[in-house]
């Protein structure tokens, strides 16, 4: 009790000071509260570790692919025109109707025949002219448009409809001048439709025209195999292999992270079951949801974070969840 005397306190009874017991109880209570406060924080820190799953690098066959835009087209079109002045008779075909080569598509009656009612006398063998003129399709195809209705009066040479030749159906491909060395006639390609279907194709012809504004060279691409019925001016994607297929290591696309400017790329690799570090990578081509990793070279035993990697800092503490 000497230190108490130094502060001017006396123990008149020779025992512990009466105020010392409450003070010691208050100190013990404070320390217990601090320990109780620290323990939940440590448990919360453990629970806050992000849960991650991992994948391993795999070897796939990839190739450098050139993606170009194209539109569908029917280069061969048969325009059906009136061969005389007269009235269009029923029935009149409808757009989308298939026609055969030589099939009668439109029927005209001259105005003289209608005035003389020759259509009622066609059974008379003495009449060699009934006034009815038939207009047939020059080639098989699909009737894309009908410009006149039954009963309309048409002039000689007036357009009645247009037939698309489906056997000549293809796509018009615009190739930038900087990519011309990768495209040549007879080359195989893949045609990706807007609904996800992929058709085999072949670069057919080089058109002798270049767009002066965009500086693109035009090619025609034909479908190899059965041709589906598609409309004209449908935008598609043409994929052409720039290089021969080669073996490369790949990772799922979601494992590769990037910054806001997409100039730096990295993956999170596990050092152990609770620590993940950033590893800068150089990505390559993407195919079927997998991205080529040009560098560095990973081993098959390396564990790459697949889910839960977004927002992780370098040397992050994680919780490995095994599938």
XYZ file of C-alpha atoms in Angstrom:
323
model
C 0.000 0.000 0.000
C 3.012 2.303 -0.218
C 2.043 3.668 -3.611
C -1.322 4.633 -2.158
C 0.325 6.597 0.589
C 2.348 8.470 -1.969
C -0.898 9.851 -3.379
C -2.126 10.897 0.061
C -4.341 7.934 0.851
C -4.333 6.167 4.219
C -5.704 2.928 5.406
C -6.943 3.622 8.857
C -7.997 0.032 9.528
C -4.680 -1.615 8.523
C -6.470 -3.658 5.757
C -7.136 -2.976 2.077
C -8.640 0.362 1.254
C -12.397 0.304 1.048
C -12.429 1.860 -2.444
C -9.915 -0.648 -3.821
C -12.380 -3.546 -4.180
C -14.848 -1.708 -6.451
C -11.944 -0.402 -8.525
C -10.533 -3.876 -9.090
C -14.009 -5.129 -10.047
C -14.392 -2.314 -12.584
C -11.012 -3.160 -14.184
C -11.881 -6.836 -14.483
C -15.257 -5.983 -16.013
C -13.634 -3.721 -18.621
C -11.068 -6.355 -19.618
C -13.764 -9.005 -19.950
C -15.819 -6.709 -22.179
C -12.775 -6.042 -24.412
C -12.092 -9.755 -24.770
C -15.748 -10.429 -25.565
C -15.636 -7.685 -28.186
C -12.418 -8.943 -29.847
C -13.517 -12.569 -30.159
C -16.606 -11.869 -32.348
C -14.473 -9.610 -34.571
C -12.026 -12.435 -35.197
C -14.881 -14.842 -35.897
C -16.466 -12.287 -38.281
C -13.166 -11.923 -40.101
C -13.015 -15.661 -40.602
C -16.604 -15.757 -41.815
C -15.968 -12.812 -44.214
C -13.505 -14.790 -46.322
C -14.966 -15.105 -49.842
C -15.865 -18.622 -50.923
C -14.166 -19.636 -54.176
C -14.086 -22.591 -56.521
C -11.163 -23.547 -58.719
C -10.478 -25.058 -62.138
C -7.380 -26.367 -63.871
C -5.869 -25.309 -67.164
C -6.673 -27.545 -70.133
C -5.250 -28.027 -73.625
C -7.548 -27.315 -76.579
C -7.248 -26.962 -80.337
C -7.646 -23.292 -81.260
C -6.988 -21.080 -84.250
C -6.743 -17.374 -84.975
C -10.182 -16.455 -86.311
C -11.196 -13.447 -88.399
C -14.754 -12.225 -87.681
C -16.437 -10.307 -90.506
C -19.947 -9.018 -91.216
C -22.093 -10.086 -94.149
C -25.711 -9.847 -95.331
C -27.856 -12.391 -97.124
C -28.697 -11.758 -100.778
C -30.390 -13.317 -103.795
C -28.149 -12.281 -106.707
C -30.366 -14.003 -109.317
C -33.800 -12.382 -109.529
C -36.424 -13.012 -112.209
C -38.679 -10.000 -112.753
C -42.069 -10.983 -114.186
C -43.504 -8.282 -116.457
C -46.709 -7.851 -118.426
C -46.272 -8.763 -122.077
C -49.340 -6.814 -123.199
C -51.835 -4.266 -122.013
C -54.795 -5.725 -120.195
C -56.417 -6.845 -116.979
C -54.905 -9.185 -114.401
C -57.055 -12.274 -113.858
C -57.551 -14.246 -110.673
C -56.074 -16.152 -108.989
C -53.076 -13.971 -108.209
C -50.143 -15.623 -106.338
C -48.995 -14.437 -102.926
C -45.474 -13.539 -101.741
C -43.541 -16.517 -100.409
C -45.146 -18.956 -102.818
C -42.747 -21.382 -104.496
C -42.858 -21.582 -108.287
C -41.363 -23.996 -110.820
C -39.533 -23.134 -113.982
C -42.141 -22.660 -116.728
C -45.059 -22.487 -114.293
C -47.770 -19.921 -115.098
C -47.656 -17.279 -112.403
C -49.849 -14.462 -113.789
C -52.674 -14.464 -116.343
C -53.672 -11.372 -118.350
C -56.704 -10.643 -120.497
C -56.413 -7.978 -123.145
C -58.865 -5.126 -123.054
C -60.139 -6.066 -126.524
C -60.915 -9.594 -125.344
C -62.776 -8.267 -122.337
C -64.751 -5.844 -124.509
C -65.768 -8.585 -126.972
C -66.327 -11.148 -124.189
C -63.996 -13.607 -125.894
C -63.475 -15.373 -122.591
C -66.979 -16.860 -122.959
C -66.263 -18.124 -126.469
C -62.954 -19.860 -125.891
C -64.586 -23.225 -126.449
C -65.393 -22.326 -130.060
C -62.782 -24.075 -132.272
C -63.161 -21.343 -134.896
C -61.559 -18.845 -132.483
C -57.797 -19.194 -132.372
C -57.297 -16.285 -130.001
C -59.042 -16.039 -126.666
C -57.349 -12.840 -125.505
C -55.832 -14.611 -122.462
C -52.051 -14.264 -122.048
C -50.121 -16.432 -119.614
C -46.895 -15.221 -117.949
C -44.621 -18.031 -116.738
C -41.594 -18.069 -114.419
C -38.267 -18.348 -116.183
C -36.617 -20.192 -113.256
C -37.619 -22.023 -110.107
C -37.614 -20.056 -106.905
C -39.710 -18.157 -104.377
C -42.048 -15.322 -105.237
C -40.701 -12.464 -103.155
C -43.154 -9.736 -104.118
C -46.451 -9.274 -105.955
C -47.069 -5.760 -107.233
C -50.583 -6.080 -108.670
C -53.938 -7.481 -107.594
C -56.633 -9.335 -109.533
C -58.599 -6.965 -111.774
C -55.853 -4.348 -112.005
C -55.245 -2.777 -115.408
C -51.557 -3.012 -116.366
C -49.469 -1.572 -119.137
C -47.159 -3.464 -121.448
C -43.806 -4.058 -119.664
C -45.119 -3.204 -116.192
C -43.637 -5.230 -113.310
C -45.981 -7.804 -111.805
C -43.700 -9.627 -109.360
C -40.185 -10.822 -108.562
C -38.985 -14.426 -108.193
C -35.848 -15.161 -106.140
C -33.702 -18.021 -107.375
C -32.915 -19.945 -104.181
C -30.225 -22.009 -105.885
C -28.139 -18.827 -106.102
C -28.758 -17.752 -102.515
C -25.677 -16.501 -100.663
C -24.135 -13.754 -98.577
C -22.311 -10.577 -99.509
C -19.128 -10.287 -97.438
C -17.302 -6.994 -96.877
C -13.586 -7.513 -96.173
C -11.502 -4.544 -94.942
C -8.517 -3.757 -97.118
C -6.195 -4.475 -94.171
C -7.486 -8.090 -93.970
C -7.495 -9.026 -97.651
C -4.475 -11.329 -97.295
C -6.551 -13.697 -95.117
C -9.467 -14.155 -97.572
C -9.394 -15.895 -100.960
C -11.897 -17.674 -103.190
C -12.569 -21.321 -102.390
C -11.737 -20.837 -98.724
C -13.914 -22.573 -96.135
C -15.696 -20.500 -93.521
C -18.465 -20.623 -90.916
C -21.700 -18.633 -91.124
C -23.239 -17.725 -87.751
C -26.910 -16.759 -87.949
C -28.560 -14.371 -85.442
C -30.374 -17.290 -83.771
C -27.067 -19.073 -83.071
C -27.156 -21.616 -85.895
C -23.831 -22.187 -87.645
C -23.785 -23.125 -91.349
C -20.744 -24.334 -93.303
C -19.808 -21.931 -96.091
C -17.309 -21.249 -98.832
C -15.969 -18.009 -100.293
C -17.302 -18.203 -103.848
C -16.561 -15.109 -105.929
C -14.660 -11.843 -105.748
C -16.774 -8.882 -106.794
C -14.875 -6.154 -108.679
C -16.185 -3.377 -106.456
C -14.738 -1.576 -103.442
C -16.629 0.769 -101.157
C -14.849 4.117 -101.361
C -15.939 5.226 -97.893
C -15.176 2.093 -95.849
C -12.435 0.700 -98.137
C -13.823 -2.827 -98.109
C -13.617 -5.485 -100.818
C -16.748 -7.515 -101.533
C -16.939 -11.297 -101.814
C -19.856 -13.690 -102.163
C -20.202 -16.585 -99.721
C -22.329 -19.617 -100.504
C -23.754 -22.218 -98.143
C -22.290 -25.715 -98.388
C -25.106 -28.229 -98.084
C -28.849 -27.658 -97.646
C -29.823 -23.995 -97.897
C -32.352 -22.862 -95.274
C -35.077 -20.454 -96.276
C -33.786 -17.091 -95.107
C -34.870 -13.540 -95.939
C -32.769 -11.062 -97.867
C -30.600 -8.471 -96.048
C -30.160 -10.652 -92.949
C -27.018 -9.654 -91.026
C -24.736 -12.593 -90.145
C -21.159 -13.163 -88.967
C -18.577 -14.918 -91.122
C -15.689 -16.669 -89.329
C -12.530 -17.355 -91.327
C -9.475 -19.100 -89.881
C -6.396 -16.903 -90.222
C -4.035 -19.668 -89.085
C -4.041 -23.435 -89.018
C -5.403 -25.045 -85.811
C -2.834 -25.478 -83.033
C -2.690 -26.740 -79.441
C -2.883 -24.142 -76.659
C -3.683 -23.937 -72.956
C -7.092 -22.483 -72.197
C -9.137 -21.384 -69.212
C -12.840 -20.568 -68.826
C -13.619 -16.980 -69.740
C -14.817 -16.084 -66.225
C -11.415 -16.879 -64.682
C -9.694 -14.000 -66.528
C -10.113 -10.547 -64.930
C -9.259 -7.147 -66.376
C -9.156 -3.456 -65.452
C -11.442 -0.653 -66.634
C -9.376 0.033 -69.760
C -8.960 -3.685 -70.582
C -5.209 -3.286 -70.915
C -4.192 -5.544 -68.026
C -5.385 -9.107 -67.523
C -4.805 -11.494 -64.652
C -6.079 -14.640 -62.920
C -6.177 -15.590 -59.254
C -4.104 -18.670 -58.446
C -4.250 -20.495 -55.121
C -1.006 -20.839 -53.189
C -2.779 -22.983 -50.612
C -6.341 -23.631 -49.506
C -6.714 -20.126 -48.002
C -4.480 -17.752 -50.037
C -4.944 -16.516 -53.634
C -2.461 -14.353 -55.547
C -2.736 -12.366 -58.770
C -0.910 -13.732 -61.815
C -0.731 -11.448 -64.914
C -1.652 -13.276 -68.140
C -1.669 -12.559 -71.857
C -4.975 -13.773 -73.358
C -5.414 -14.934 -76.928
C -8.337 -16.252 -78.945
C -11.712 -17.098 -77.420
C -13.648 -20.153 -78.518
C -16.676 -21.877 -77.001
C -16.417 -19.971 -73.709
C -12.703 -20.691 -73.225
C -9.893 -18.172 -73.561
C -6.422 -18.989 -74.805
C -3.620 -18.156 -72.326
C -0.456 -17.307 -74.252
C 1.645 -16.634 -71.149
C 2.613 -17.643 -68.524
C 2.673 -21.416 -68.784
C 0.570 -23.040 -66.058
C 0.998 -26.592 -64.878
C -1.935 -29.017 -64.775
C -1.752 -28.928 -60.955
C -2.204 -25.141 -60.678
C -5.540 -24.182 -59.162
C -7.146 -21.131 -60.802
C -10.057 -19.385 -59.082
C -13.210 -19.702 -61.208
C -15.959 -18.198 -59.019
C -15.656 -15.631 -56.259
C -12.607 -14.009 -57.858
C -14.188 -10.632 -58.649
C -12.758 -7.819 -56.534
C -10.039 -9.909 -54.878
C -6.795 -8.121 -54.091
C -3.357 -9.635 -54.495
C -2.582 -12.182 -51.758
C -6.212 -12.390 -50.665
C -7.537 -14.682 -47.968
C -10.209 -16.996 -49.332
C -12.213 -20.028 -48.378
C -11.974 -22.949 -50.803
C -15.283 -24.628 -51.546
C -14.931 -28.044 -53.101
C -17.681 -29.115 -55.515
